[in-house]
Amino acid sequence: MELKQLYREIVNEHNLHPVHKKTIENPDLILRGVNPSCGDDITLSLKLDGDIIVDGGYEGSGCAISQASVDMMVDQIVGKKKDEAIKLAGTFMGMIKGEVTDEESIEALDEAAALQDVAHMPARVKCAVLGWKTMQQMLEGGAEVE
Amino acid sequence: MSTLSEFRKDFEIFDSGEYVYFDNAATSQRPKQVMEAVSEFYRTVNANPLRGLYDWSMEATARYEGARKTVADFIGGASTEEIIFTRNTTESLNLVAYSYGMANVQEGDEIVITVMEHHSNMLPWQMVAKKKGAKLVYLEPTMDGTLTKEEYESKITDKTKIVAIGHVSNVFGVTNPVKEITAYAHSKGAVVVIDGAQSTPHMKVDVKDLDCDFFAFSGHKMLAPMGIGVLYGKRAILDKMDPFLTGGEMIEYVTREDATYAELPHKFEAGTVNAGDAVGLAEAIKYLQKVGFEAIEAQELKLTTLLMEGLKKLPYIKVFGSEDPAKHCGIVTFVMDGVHPHDLSSVLNDDKVCVRAGHHCAQPLMQFIGAGSTARASVYFYNTEEEVKIFLEKLSKVREVMGYGA
Ligand SMILES: Cc1ncc(COP(=O)(O)O)c(C=O)c1O
């Protein structure tokens, strides 16, 4: 997909009308993710019930790709088990780096799969993966537990 | 202006006519004469300068030292002992910070810089201040980028040991009153370091007239290859400084325990030098002189005026710095309401228009102007009015691409 088309068809909607850009009540995990070189800065909050992610939200600012990517990511992982979410993060980052290309794995990402073409935009890879990387880190134990 | 269009033909990268390159403040393009000079050096006289006693080495030395003379004349008749070749502005400034700063700044002293500095003229001084227990004092400009007399006269004091200041800001494009600041700093006994990375490509610089103690600049922003830069320093000060790097080429005698150093400027040029690119820099200087700074400034002013007038018509654009195009040195930094500079730059790239987006290595300045990051268009003499029109046309479509109804 061409860049302009990517913005028009996928990114803008999530950037301008995000669904998950909000604070959630009593989060269990909070982690900030930053791309210092471009100024993308998000704080991701998740609520867990045992092993299941039951709610998620984020705040922050940054470019449209970073913001839309987090929004789609939260969409994907709410309702999933922790290790499923971690696995999806691996798939997403692999896809963006051009290492994961098989359709079946990528389909699992659902709407987030639309960002596959960022793989051809090396300058924007960091933006696309910020949310996923932050989520992976927090679930793998790097987060402050409130 | 017909001659400028002739000069443009020397820049083969523009031959395809595909790209509008407006990131000249980051690095300029190079004309074929510069590339040919470098290539000719390696094809015909290549040998290690300053070492061999045979023809090629002597010729390589002559070319390298000839380049030094060209640079010395270019910045206002400095002597060749006062011209040190480095890799770039950053290395030049680090040389001063390590060799002069670390030896001359003591606990309780102050180093004065401005909040507009490029990180290259900030981090070396943060380092000296931290290691020496000195205080780093920041001059703050007004919102249009002006450093007022009150500001620098109130912050440069008897405690100030070094004043390090950018000649032209790479964000605002404003030319700072470096000559006045130098005179004032000298009256307080401070040494003055000028970061000339953004001035040297655009205006006649005269270090003797400025009377600064050090002046640093990069070749790659003024038509020369990447990897060659210059530090000018006053001889009396350089003489007393210890070397920055040690090793080959910078010695006189070496015993098992000790060494005496070579004379200036070789004392500061350890190891095999970048002679090929020094020759390229000399060629770039000759080229700039052929174009002439008057023509360069006139073209930049014309393009900047067009650019700023065009941006003014877009209500969602905010330009930083002065309202006066003459105070921009070809640099126009701006933000677009609702659109992150990275998205803006990516969308323009889709239309083959190259602009910079980010913090421009000036994060404290971004904080000062209240922008996380900005976009920057910067022109040079080889850019054209046609390119400004394309840029403005493409820019006016960006918000629509980003989902804002036209
Ligand atoms: C004002 C200023 N100072 C210093 C530098 C650093 O130059 P260089 O990267 O060539 O060392 C730059 C260029 O990026 C600059 O614009």
XYZ file of C-alpha atoms and ligand atoms in Angstrom, chain B residues 25-26 87-91 93 116-121 166-170 195-198 217-221 356 360-361 376, ligand 1:
48
model
C 21.066 23.006 6.436
C 21.716 19.335 7.199
C 36.267 15.674 10.615
C 33.512 18.204 11.253
C 32.216 20.972 13.504
C 31.458 18.482 16.241
C 35.043 17.264 16.378
C 34.223 21.840 19.219
C 19.742 27.785 20.631
C 22.912 25.721 20.376
C 23.115 22.575 18.311
C 23.882 19.621 20.598
C 27.409 19.705 19.151
C 28.006 23.042 20.832
C 26.396 29.550 17.301
C 26.957 32.086 14.544
C 23.682 31.145 12.832
C 21.004 29.029 14.523
C 20.150 25.878 12.614
C 30.075 27.420 15.947
C 30.110 28.496 12.326
C 28.497 25.378 10.856
C 25.486 27.315 9.542
C 32.792 24.637 10.738
C 32.048 21.617 8.542
C 32.890 21.141 4.895
C 29.821 19.080 4.075
C 27.389 21.956 4.562
C 13.858 17.662 7.748
C 17.262 19.254 14.700
C 19.768 18.292 17.402
C 12.436 22.529 8.527
C 24.676 24.944 14.155
C 25.287 23.593 13.960
N 26.313 23.229 14.733
C 26.912 22.041 14.593
C 26.490 21.137 13.657
C 27.167 19.817 13.587
O 27.846 19.659 12.413
P 28.584 18.293 12.093
O 27.538 17.221 12.207
O 29.075 18.458 10.719
O 29.648 18.113 13.103
C 25.423 21.474 12.828
C 24.924 20.568 11.782
O 24.189 19.666 11.905
C 24.802 22.728 13.000
O 23.756 23.077 12.261
